[in-house]
Amino acid sequence: MELSQLPLVFLLISNIYSEQTEERLKPRVIIKPDQHVFRGETVTLRCDIYDEGVTSWRYFWYKEGLGRVFSDGQELTISSVTESDSGEYSCDRFNGSKPSPRSDEVTLTVSDPKSVLSVSPQKWLTEGDPVTLICEVHNFSTGWTFSWFTLTESPGGYHLLSDSSRGAGGRYRISSAAVDHTGVYVCRAEREKSSYKTQYSNTQLLWVTGVSAPVSLRVSPSRTQHFTSDSLSLSCEDQSNSTVWRVRTYTDLWGLKDCSSIPRGSHTGSTCTISYVYTSLIGVYWCESESGEKHHPVNITVHSEVILESPVHPVTEGDSLTLHCLYRYTNLSNLRADFYKDGSLIQNQTTEMIISPVSKSHEGFYSCKHPERGESPKSWISVSGFHSESQISVLSILSSVLAACPYLLVTVVLIFKCCRMRAIS
């Protein structure tokens, strides 16, 4: 090697040594328990160094977007993180003469996932029907346990179900629904091996109708959809007059309420009158006794211009069903509209839609649409089985006749023999 090349070699060796020294002095950020955590958890960031023998260093922390030092300890602890703590963090250290190289940035992500509750196959049930409540945490499918609650009337009141462990897998199954399963349900997810819990989920109203009810809810005008600013009357009719009934409601805005407790609502006996209907009153209304017995739910919908005139209570199989499209600003009954079931067009440009006879297959969400005035909300039309009382009476008559047949036959034979013996004598 020529002497003229020695300075270059020494320069290369010096650069390599300087890079190795700088790399050795460059700290790194370590995040515990993880770089991706959940709201409310405790996170510790440590500015780690290779040269542990040096104890006189001071440490400085930086966060992307702040542009300044905000802590001077080797460890930075955030006791209850929120989404605002998400970001890229870095650190360096200073021994009194010059700072070390700054560390590479490390990203901390804080999430606050939501619990989402749904019902399968539907939330309007008859005694004995199966139903499943499904709780999910979107984008985070594993590592959760679930709790199930019913909503109480007190503000923010949640009642933990005693058998909520059945929902450990995200599903709360009821194999045979009973009337007392009626209620407003929510769920909540808890992270395994962590103290993190999601907020309460959206609400789902589960309604179970008894096979025979002592009371019925009469709605006037007799339909489930109503125009804004109109008046509305709901009455609990008990033929026996043996129980005091009140009209109760659940709406997204007001929650669980007595009908008289909502704005513009008043109670007289078992009748609730709403003097001015508005969209915040959209919800479910039912009759409830003093003991908490619930019957005959009706889903009331409010719209400004176009509504569907549909029956308040389930239609019986074999009966006829007639639907009309109503418009606030006209009394004409010959205006034509399109009718839809579950979002699909089933009849177009007609003044009314008639289904006869009705069967279970006709259950679904119905709406109507006028090309100029707009579309109505959707209403669920339920179809019930044949009248149980008629079936019972027919069966009882048949069974009585069949049971009496042997005795009638013996009686006829005996009468015939007696008449014959008289004729001989």
Short mmCIF file of C-alpha atoms in Angstrom, two decimals:
data_model
loop_
_atom_site.label_atom_id
_atom_site.label_comp_id
_atom_site.label_asym_id
_atom_site.label_seq_id
_atom_site.Cartn_x
_atom_site.Cartn_y
_atom_site.Cartn_z
CA MET A 1 0.00 0.00 0.00
CA GLU A 2 1.32 3.38 -0.93
CA LEU A 3 1.88 5.98 1.77
CA SER A 4 -0.45 8.37 -0.05
CA GLN A 5 -3.34 5.96 0.55
CA LEU A 6 -2.83 5.67 4.33
CA PRO A 7 -4.88 8.81 5.26
CA LEU A 8 -7.82 7.45 3.25
CA VAL A 9 -7.63 4.10 5.06
CA PHE A 10 -7.44 5.80 8.44
CA LEU A 11 -10.44 7.96 7.44
CA LEU A 12 -12.48 4.88 6.50
CA ILE A 13 -11.55 3.12 9.75
CA SER A 14 -12.42 6.26 11.68
CA ASN A 15 -15.82 6.54 9.98
CA ILE A 16 -16.62 2.87 10.65
CA TYR A 17 -15.61 3.29 14.29
CA SER A 18 -17.67 6.47 14.59
CA GLU A 19 -20.73 4.76 13.07
CA GLN A 20 -20.37 1.81 15.42
CA THR A 21 -19.96 4.15 18.36
CA GLU A 22 -22.95 6.24 17.28
CA GLU A 23 -25.05 3.11 16.81
CA ARG A 24 -23.98 1.91 20.26
CA LEU A 25 -24.94 5.26 21.75
CA LYS A 26 -28.26 5.46 19.84
CA PRO A 27 -31.15 4.55 22.14
CA ARG A 28 -34.23 2.58 21.16
CA VAL A 29 -37.84 2.84 22.37
CA ILE A 30 -39.45 -0.23 23.94
CA ILE A 31 -43.23 -0.20 24.63
CA LYS A 32 -44.85 -2.47 27.21
CA PRO A 33 -47.19 -4.33 27.26
CA ASP A 34 -47.59 -3.83 23.49
CA GLN A 35 -47.49 -1.21 20.74
CA HIS A 36 -51.25 -1.73 20.20
CA VAL A 37 -53.29 -1.25 23.38
CA PHE A 38 -56.84 -0.33 24.39
CA ARG A 39 -58.29 2.78 25.98
CA GLY A 40 -57.80 2.87 29.76
CA GLU A 41 -54.80 0.54 29.88
CA THR A 42 -51.41 1.52 31.35
CA VAL A 43 -48.49 1.82 28.94
CA THR A 44 -44.79 2.19 29.72
CA LEU A 45 -42.26 3.46 27.17
CA ARG A 46 -38.57 2.92 27.97
CA CYS A 47 -35.64 4.68 26.36
CA ASP A 48 -33.28 1.71 26.25
CA ILE A 49 -29.52 2.01 25.74
CA TYR A 50 -26.68 -0.44 25.11
CA ASP A 51 -24.14 1.32 27.33
CA GLU A 52 -25.72 0.50 30.68
CA GLY A 53 -22.56 1.57 32.54
CA VAL A 54 -23.35 5.24 32.06
CA THR A 55 -25.62 6.57 34.80
CA SER A 56 -25.26 10.32 34.37
CA TRP A 57 -27.43 10.58 31.27
CA ARG A 58 -30.61 12.61 31.12
CA TYR A 59 -33.42 11.42 28.81
CA PHE A 60 -35.77 13.40 26.61
CA TRP A 61 -38.99 12.23 24.95
CA TYR A 62 -40.55 13.48 21.73
CA LYS A 63 -43.89 12.83 20.11
CA GLU A 64 -44.69 13.38 16.47
CA GLY A 65 -46.56 16.64 16.00
CA LEU A 66 -45.59 18.18 19.35
CA GLY A 67 -42.11 19.26 18.27
CA ARG A 68 -40.84 19.58 21.83
CA VAL A 69 -39.52 17.65 24.81
CA PHE A 70 -42.35 16.62 27.15
CA SER A 71 -40.62 14.29 29.63
CA ASP A 72 -37.09 13.74 30.99
CA GLY A 73 -37.20 10.27 32.58
CA GLN A 74 -35.81 7.05 31.14
CA GLU A 75 -39.29 5.57 31.41
CA LEU A 76 -42.47 7.29 30.34
CA THR A 77 -45.66 5.84 31.90
CA ILE A 78 -49.17 6.72 30.74
CA SER A 79 -51.57 5.37 33.35
CA SER A 80 -54.83 5.53 31.37
CA VAL A 81 -54.29 5.91 27.65
CA THR A 82 -56.81 7.44 25.24
CA GLU A 83 -56.87 7.71 21.46
CA SER A 84 -55.08 11.06 21.72
CA ASP A 85 -52.02 9.22 23.06
CA SER A 86 -51.63 7.39 19.76
CA GLY A 87 -48.65 8.48 17.68
CA GLU A 88 -44.94 8.07 16.99
CA TYR A 89 -42.55 8.37 19.93
CA SER A 90 -38.77 8.81 20.04
CA CYS A 91 -36.14 9.67 22.64
CA ASP A 92 -32.53 10.76 23.07
CA ARG A 93 -30.19 11.28 26.02
CA PHE A 94 -27.80 13.98 27.17
CA ASN A 95 -24.71 13.66 29.40
CA GLY A 96 -24.08 17.38 29.95
CA SER A 97 -21.89 18.01 26.91
CA LYS A 98 -23.74 16.66 23.87
CA PRO A 99 -26.87 14.65 23.14
CA SER A 100 -26.90 11.12 21.77
CA PRO A 101 -28.42 10.36 18.39
CA ARG A 102 -32.20 10.33 18.57
CA SER A 103 -33.88 6.90 18.51
CA ASP A 104 -35.98 5.61 15.67
CA GLU A 105 -39.67 6.44 16.01
CA VAL A 106 -41.96 3.75 17.38
CA THR A 107 -45.74 3.89 16.84
CA LEU A 108 -48.18 3.53 19.73
CA THR A 109 -51.78 2.74 18.69
CA VAL A 110 -54.69 3.15 21.13
CA SER A 111 -58.07 1.66 20.16
CA ASP A 112 -61.52 1.91 21.70
CA PRO A 113 -63.53 -0.73 19.81
CA LYS A 114 -67.30 -0.90 20.11
CA SER A 115 -69.56 -3.80 21.00
CA VAL A 116 -72.32 -4.30 18.41
CA LEU A 117 -75.46 -6.26 19.31
CA SER A 118 -77.78 -7.96 16.81
CA VAL A 119 -80.67 -10.44 16.99
CA SER A 120 -81.25 -13.61 14.95
CA PRO A 121 -83.59 -14.57 13.37
CA GLN A 122 -85.84 -11.66 14.54
CA LYS A 123 -86.78 -9.75 17.67
CA TRP A 124 -90.57 -10.12 17.43
CA LEU A 125 -91.33 -13.56 18.84
CA THR A 126 -94.10 -15.83 20.04
CA GLU A 127 -93.78 -17.98 23.14
CA GLY A 128 -91.61 -21.03 22.40
CA ASP A 129 -89.64 -19.47 19.53
CA PRO A 130 -85.83 -19.74 19.61
CA VAL A 131 -83.72 -16.59 19.45
CA THR A 132 -80.02 -15.67 19.64
CA LEU A 133 -78.46 -12.37 20.70
CA ILE A 134 -75.11 -11.84 18.96
CA CYS A 135 -72.42 -9.56 20.42
CA GLU A 136 -69.44 -8.67 18.23
CA VAL A 137 -66.38 -6.43 18.46
CA HIS A 138 -65.65 -5.37 14.91
CA ASN A 139 -62.03 -5.60 13.71
CA PHE A 140 -61.04 -7.47 16.89
CA SER A 141 -62.61 -10.90 16.68
CA THR A 142 -60.70 -12.87 19.30
CA GLY A 143 -59.64 -12.59 22.91
CA TRP A 144 -62.97 -11.37 24.37
CA THR A 145 -65.45 -12.47 26.97
CA PHE A 146 -68.98 -11.06 26.98
CA SER A 147 -71.54 -9.92 29.54
CA TRP A 148 -75.25 -9.44 28.91
CA PHE A 149 -77.61 -6.90 30.47
CA THR A 150 -81.18 -5.71 30.34
CA LEU A 151 -81.93 -2.00 30.45
CA THR A 152 -83.78 -0.68 33.48
CA GLU A 153 -85.87 2.45 33.73
CA SER A 154 -83.46 4.32 36.00
CA PRO A 155 -80.99 6.53 34.08
CA GLY A 156 -77.96 4.50 33.03
CA GLY A 157 -79.40 1.43 34.74
CA TYR A 158 -78.18 -1.98 33.54
CA HIS A 159 -79.15 -5.30 35.11
CA LEU A 160 -76.59 -8.08 34.65
CA LEU A 161 -78.25 -11.33 33.59
CA SER A 162 -77.59 -14.09 36.10
CA ASP A 163 -76.94 -16.59 33.30
CA SER A 164 -74.86 -14.24 31.16
CA SER A 165 -72.03 -16.80 31.12
CA ARG A 166 -74.00 -18.47 28.32
CA GLY A 167 -72.77 -15.63 26.15
CA ALA A 168 -69.07 -16.28 26.68
CA GLY A 169 -68.65 -16.98 22.96
CA GLY A 170 -70.44 -13.85 21.81
CA ARG A 171 -73.85 -15.54 21.56
CA TYR A 172 -76.65 -15.57 24.12
CA ARG A 173 -79.08 -18.31 23.10
CA ILE A 174 -82.68 -18.69 24.25
CA SER A 175 -83.97 -22.04 23.02
CA SER A 176 -87.60 -21.40 24.00
CA ALA A 177 -88.60 -17.78 24.51
CA ALA A 178 -91.00 -16.92 27.33
CA VAL A 179 -92.98 -13.73 27.93
CA ASP A 180 -90.60 -12.68 30.72
CA HIS A 181 -87.72 -12.62 28.21
CA THR A 182 -89.27 -9.42 26.87
CA GLY A 183 -86.93 -6.48 27.43
CA VAL A 184 -84.25 -4.13 26.11
CA TYR A 185 -80.87 -5.88 25.89
CA VAL A 186 -77.28 -4.64 25.66
CA CYS A 187 -73.93 -6.40 25.79
CA ARG A 188 -70.38 -5.55 26.77
CA ALA A 189 -67.05 -7.13 25.88
CA GLU A 190 -64.05 -7.51 28.17
CA ARG A 191 -60.53 -8.11 26.96
CA GLU A 192 -59.00 -11.32 28.27
CA LYS A 193 -55.83 -10.80 30.39
CA SER A 194 -56.61 -7.09 30.55
CA SER A 195 -58.80 -4.67 32.47
CA TYR A 196 -60.20 -3.18 29.28
CA LYS A 197 -63.98 -3.21 28.79
CA THR A 198 -65.89 -1.79 25.85
CA GLN A 199 -68.72 0.65 26.35
CA TYR A 200 -72.23 -0.79 26.43
CA SER A 201 -73.45 -1.80 22.98
CA ASN A 202 -76.41 -0.50 21.03
CA THR A 203 -79.78 -1.56 22.42
CA GLN A 204 -81.98 -4.31 21.00
CA LEU A 205 -85.62 -4.71 22.02
CA LEU A 206 -86.66 -8.36 22.30
CA TRP A 207 -90.41 -8.90 22.45
CA VAL A 208 -92.16 -12.19 23.22
CA THR A 209 -95.94 -12.32 22.78
CA GLY A 210 -97.97 -14.83 24.79
CA VAL A 211 -100.27 -17.30 23.08
CA SER A 212 -103.28 -15.76 24.82
CA ALA A 213 -103.33 -12.21 26.17
CA PRO A 214 -105.92 -10.75 28.58
CA VAL A 215 -105.56 -7.27 27.09
CA SER A 216 -105.22 -5.69 23.65
CA LEU A 217 -103.75 -2.35 22.57
CA ARG A 218 -106.02 -0.24 20.38
CA VAL A 219 -104.39 2.50 18.30
CA SER A 220 -106.31 5.44 16.83
CA PRO A 221 -105.89 6.17 13.94
CA SER A 222 -105.65 2.39 13.44
CA ARG A 223 -102.26 2.08 11.76
CA THR A 224 -98.60 1.79 12.73
CA GLN A 225 -97.37 4.81 10.74
CA HIS A 226 -98.47 8.37 11.53
CA PHE A 227 -97.91 11.88 10.22
CA THR A 228 -95.89 14.41 12.22
CA SER A 229 -97.98 16.98 14.15
CA ASP A 230 -101.03 14.66 14.19
CA SER A 231 -102.58 13.41 17.43
CA LEU A 232 -102.46 9.76 18.50
CA SER A 233 -104.42 7.69 21.02
CA LEU A 234 -103.41 4.31 22.48
CA SER A 235 -105.74 2.37 24.77
CA CYS A 236 -105.33 -0.87 26.71
CA GLU A 237 -108.61 -2.78 26.51
CA ASP A 238 -109.23 -5.51 29.08
CA GLN A 239 -112.59 -7.24 28.67
CA SER A 240 -112.57 -8.47 32.26
CA ASN A 241 -111.55 -5.10 33.77
CA SER A 242 -109.73 -7.10 36.42
CA THR A 243 -106.31 -5.43 35.98
CA VAL A 244 -105.12 -1.83 35.77
CA TRP A 245 -103.10 -1.36 32.58
CA ARG A 246 -100.82 1.47 31.50
CA VAL A 247 -99.36 2.29 28.10
CA ARG A 248 -95.56 2.08 28.20
CA THR A 249 -92.99 2.88 25.53
CA TYR A 250 -89.36 2.48 24.57
CA THR A 251 -87.76 5.01 22.20
CA ASP A 252 -84.11 5.62 21.33
CA LEU A 253 -84.30 9.17 22.67
CA TRP A 254 -86.39 8.74 25.85
CA GLY A 255 -85.57 5.12 26.73
CA LEU A 256 -88.10 3.22 28.88
CA LYS A 257 -90.96 5.51 29.86
CA ASP A 258 -94.58 5.62 30.92
CA CYS A 259 -96.57 7.19 28.08
CA SER A 260 -97.53 10.12 30.31
CA SER A 261 -93.83 10.88 30.94
CA ILE A 262 -93.00 11.70 27.32
CA PRO A 263 -93.52 15.25 25.98
CA ARG A 264 -97.09 15.90 24.76
CA GLY A 265 -98.26 12.62 26.36
CA SER A 266 -101.00 12.24 28.97
CA HIS A 267 -102.77 9.29 30.62
CA THR A 268 -106.48 9.00 31.42
CA GLY A 269 -107.29 5.62 32.89
CA SER A 270 -105.80 3.05 30.53
CA THR A 271 -105.67 5.47 27.56
CA CYS A 272 -102.63 7.46 26.52
CA THR A 273 -103.11 10.51 24.31
CA ILE A 274 -100.24 12.17 22.44
CA SER A 275 -101.46 15.57 21.31
CA TYR A 276 -98.60 16.25 18.89
CA VAL A 277 -96.69 13.44 17.18
CA TYR A 278 -93.04 14.00 16.21
CA THR A 279 -90.19 11.78 15.02
CA SER A 280 -88.60 11.39 18.47
CA LEU A 281 -91.64 9.28 19.45
CA ILE A 282 -90.71 6.52 17.02
CA GLY A 283 -90.54 3.36 19.11
CA VAL A 284 -92.45 0.45 20.62
CA TYR A 285 -95.61 0.88 22.70
CA TRP A 286 -97.32 -1.78 24.79
CA CYS A 287 -99.72 -2.47 27.67
CA GLU A 288 -98.19 -3.17 31.06
CA SER A 289 -99.84 -4.08 34.36
CA GLU A 290 -98.81 -2.89 37.81
CA SER A 291 -97.11 -6.26 38.36
CA GLY A 292 -94.97 -5.81 35.22
CA GLU A 293 -96.91 -8.09 32.87
CA LYS A 294 -96.48 -6.90 29.27
CA HIS A 295 -98.70 -7.51 26.22
CA HIS A 296 -99.44 -6.42 22.66
CA PRO A 297 -96.42 -4.46 21.40
CA VAL A 298 -96.93 -2.02 18.52
CA ASN A 299 -94.06 -0.42 16.61
CA ILE A 300 -95.06 3.21 15.95
CA THR A 301 -93.33 5.10 13.11
CA VAL A 302 -93.63 8.80 12.29
CA HIS A 303 -93.05 10.48 8.92
CA SER A 304 -93.68 13.94 7.50
CA GLU A 305 -95.36 13.32 4.11
CA VAL A 306 -95.84 9.69 2.97
CA ILE A 307 -96.92 6.79 5.17
CA LEU A 308 -98.07 3.22 4.66
CA GLU A 309 -101.47 2.29 6.06
CA SER A 310 -100.98 -1.20 7.48
CA PRO A 311 -102.63 -3.22 10.28
CA VAL A 312 -101.62 -2.62 13.87
CA HIS A 313 -101.62 -6.27 14.98
CA PRO A 314 -100.57 -9.52 13.25
CA VAL A 315 -102.74 -10.72 10.35
CA THR A 316 -104.23 -14.20 10.72
CA GLU A 317 -103.38 -16.81 8.10
CA GLY A 318 -106.19 -17.13 5.58
CA ASP A 319 -107.44 -13.56 6.08
CA SER A 320 -107.16 -10.70 3.59
CA LEU A 321 -104.62 -7.88 3.87
CA THR A 322 -105.09 -4.45 2.25
CA LEU A 323 -102.37 -1.78 2.14
CA HIS A 324 -102.74 1.89 1.15
CA CYS A 325 -100.26 4.70 0.57
CA LEU A 326 -101.31 7.91 2.33
CA TYR A 327 -100.18 11.50 1.66
CA ARG A 328 -100.38 14.34 4.16
CA TYR A 329 -101.37 17.12 1.76
CA THR A 330 -104.19 15.44 -0.16
CA ASN A 331 -107.48 13.66 0.51
CA LEU A 332 -107.49 11.88 -2.82
CA SER A 333 -107.72 8.09 -2.55
CA ASN A 334 -106.90 7.29 -6.17
CA LEU A 335 -103.24 8.34 -6.14
CA ARG A 336 -101.08 5.53 -7.45
CA ALA A 337 -97.94 4.26 -5.76
CA ASP A 338 -95.42 1.40 -5.91
CA PHE A 339 -95.45 -1.19 -3.10
CA TYR A 340 -92.35 -2.97 -1.82
CA LYS A 341 -91.68 -6.00 0.37
CA ASP A 342 -88.22 -6.37 1.94
CA GLY A 343 -86.92 -3.74 -0.50
CA SER A 344 -88.19 -5.49 -3.67
CA LEU A 345 -90.95 -4.09 -5.88
CA ILE A 346 -94.02 -6.35 -5.75
CA GLN A 347 -96.75 -4.13 -7.22
CA ASN A 348 -96.47 -0.86 -9.13
CA GLN A 349 -98.71 2.11 -9.84
CA THR A 350 -101.81 1.00 -7.96
CA THR A 351 -104.09 2.71 -5.44
CA GLU A 352 -103.99 -0.24 -3.02
CA MET A 353 -102.39 -3.64 -2.63
CA ILE A 354 -104.50 -6.62 -1.61
CA ILE A 355 -103.10 -9.96 -0.46
CA SER A 356 -105.66 -12.75 -0.12
CA PRO A 357 -105.39 -15.25 1.43
CA VAL A 358 -102.48 -14.34 3.69
CA SER A 359 -99.84 -16.97 4.55
CA LYS A 360 -96.66 -17.06 6.63
CA SER A 361 -94.62 -16.32 3.51
CA HIS A 362 -96.15 -12.84 3.39
CA GLU A 363 -94.38 -11.76 6.58
CA GLY A 364 -91.85 -8.98 6.01
CA PHE A 365 -91.10 -5.27 5.82
CA TYR A 366 -93.50 -3.32 3.58
CA SER A 367 -93.32 0.23 2.24
CA CYS A 368 -94.78 2.34 -0.55
CA LYS A 369 -93.32 4.99 -2.84
CA HIS A 370 -94.81 7.75 -4.95
CA PRO A 371 -92.60 9.05 -7.81
CA GLU A 372 -93.11 12.69 -6.78
CA ARG A 373 -94.02 12.71 -3.08
CA GLY A 374 -91.43 10.23 -1.86
CA GLU A 375 -91.28 6.97 0.05
CA SER A 376 -92.86 5.83 3.31
CA PRO A 377 -90.94 4.20 6.19
CA LYS A 378 -90.89 0.40 6.38
CA SER A 379 -93.34 -1.47 8.60
CA TRP A 380 -93.09 -5.09 9.71
CA ILE A 381 -96.24 -7.11 9.00
CA SER A 382 -96.52 -10.26 11.06
CA VAL A 383 -98.69 -13.27 10.23
CA SER A 384 -100.10 -15.45 12.99
CA GLY A 385 -101.56 -18.96 12.79
CA PHE A 386 -105.26 -19.81 12.59
CA HIS A 387 -107.37 -18.81 15.59
CA SER A 388 -106.58 -21.22 18.38
CA GLU A 389 -110.05 -20.92 19.96
CA SER A 390 -111.76 -22.09 16.76
CA GLN A 391 -109.35 -24.97 16.48
CA ILE A 392 -109.95 -25.96 20.10
CA SER A 393 -113.75 -25.83 19.72
CA VAL A 394 -113.72 -27.91 16.54
CA LEU A 395 -111.38 -30.47 18.08
CA SER A 396 -113.49 -30.69 21.23
CA ILE A 397 -116.66 -31.28 19.20
CA LEU A 398 -115.00 -33.96 17.11
CA SER A 399 -113.53 -35.68 20.15
CA SER A 400 -116.90 -35.60 21.93
CA VAL A 401 -118.66 -37.11 18.94
CA LEU A 402 -116.04 -39.81 18.54
CA ALA A 403 -116.14 -40.60 22.25
CA ALA A 404 -119.96 -40.88 22.19
CA CYS A 405 -120.13 -43.10 19.07
CA PRO A 406 -119.87 -46.47 20.91
CA TYR A 407 -122.58 -45.49 23.39
CA LEU A 408 -124.90 -44.29 20.63
CA LEU A 409 -124.43 -47.53 18.76
CA VAL A 410 -125.26 -49.66 21.85
CA THR A 411 -128.32 -47.51 22.57
CA VAL A 412 -129.65 -47.93 19.04
CA VAL A 413 -129.17 -51.71 19.18
CA LEU A 414 -130.98 -51.96 22.54
CA ILE A 415 -133.92 -49.86 21.30
CA PHE A 416 -134.16 -51.99 18.18
CA LYS A 417 -134.27 -55.22 20.28
CA CYS A 418 -136.90 -53.84 22.65
CA CYS A 419 -139.16 -52.85 19.77
CA ARG A 420 -138.75 -56.27 18.19
CA MET A 421 -139.62 -58.11 21.44
CA ARG A 422 -142.78 -56.00 21.83
CA ALA A 423 -143.83 -56.82 18.30
CA ILE A 424 -143.44 -60.59 18.95
CA SER A 425 -145.40 -60.49 22.17
#
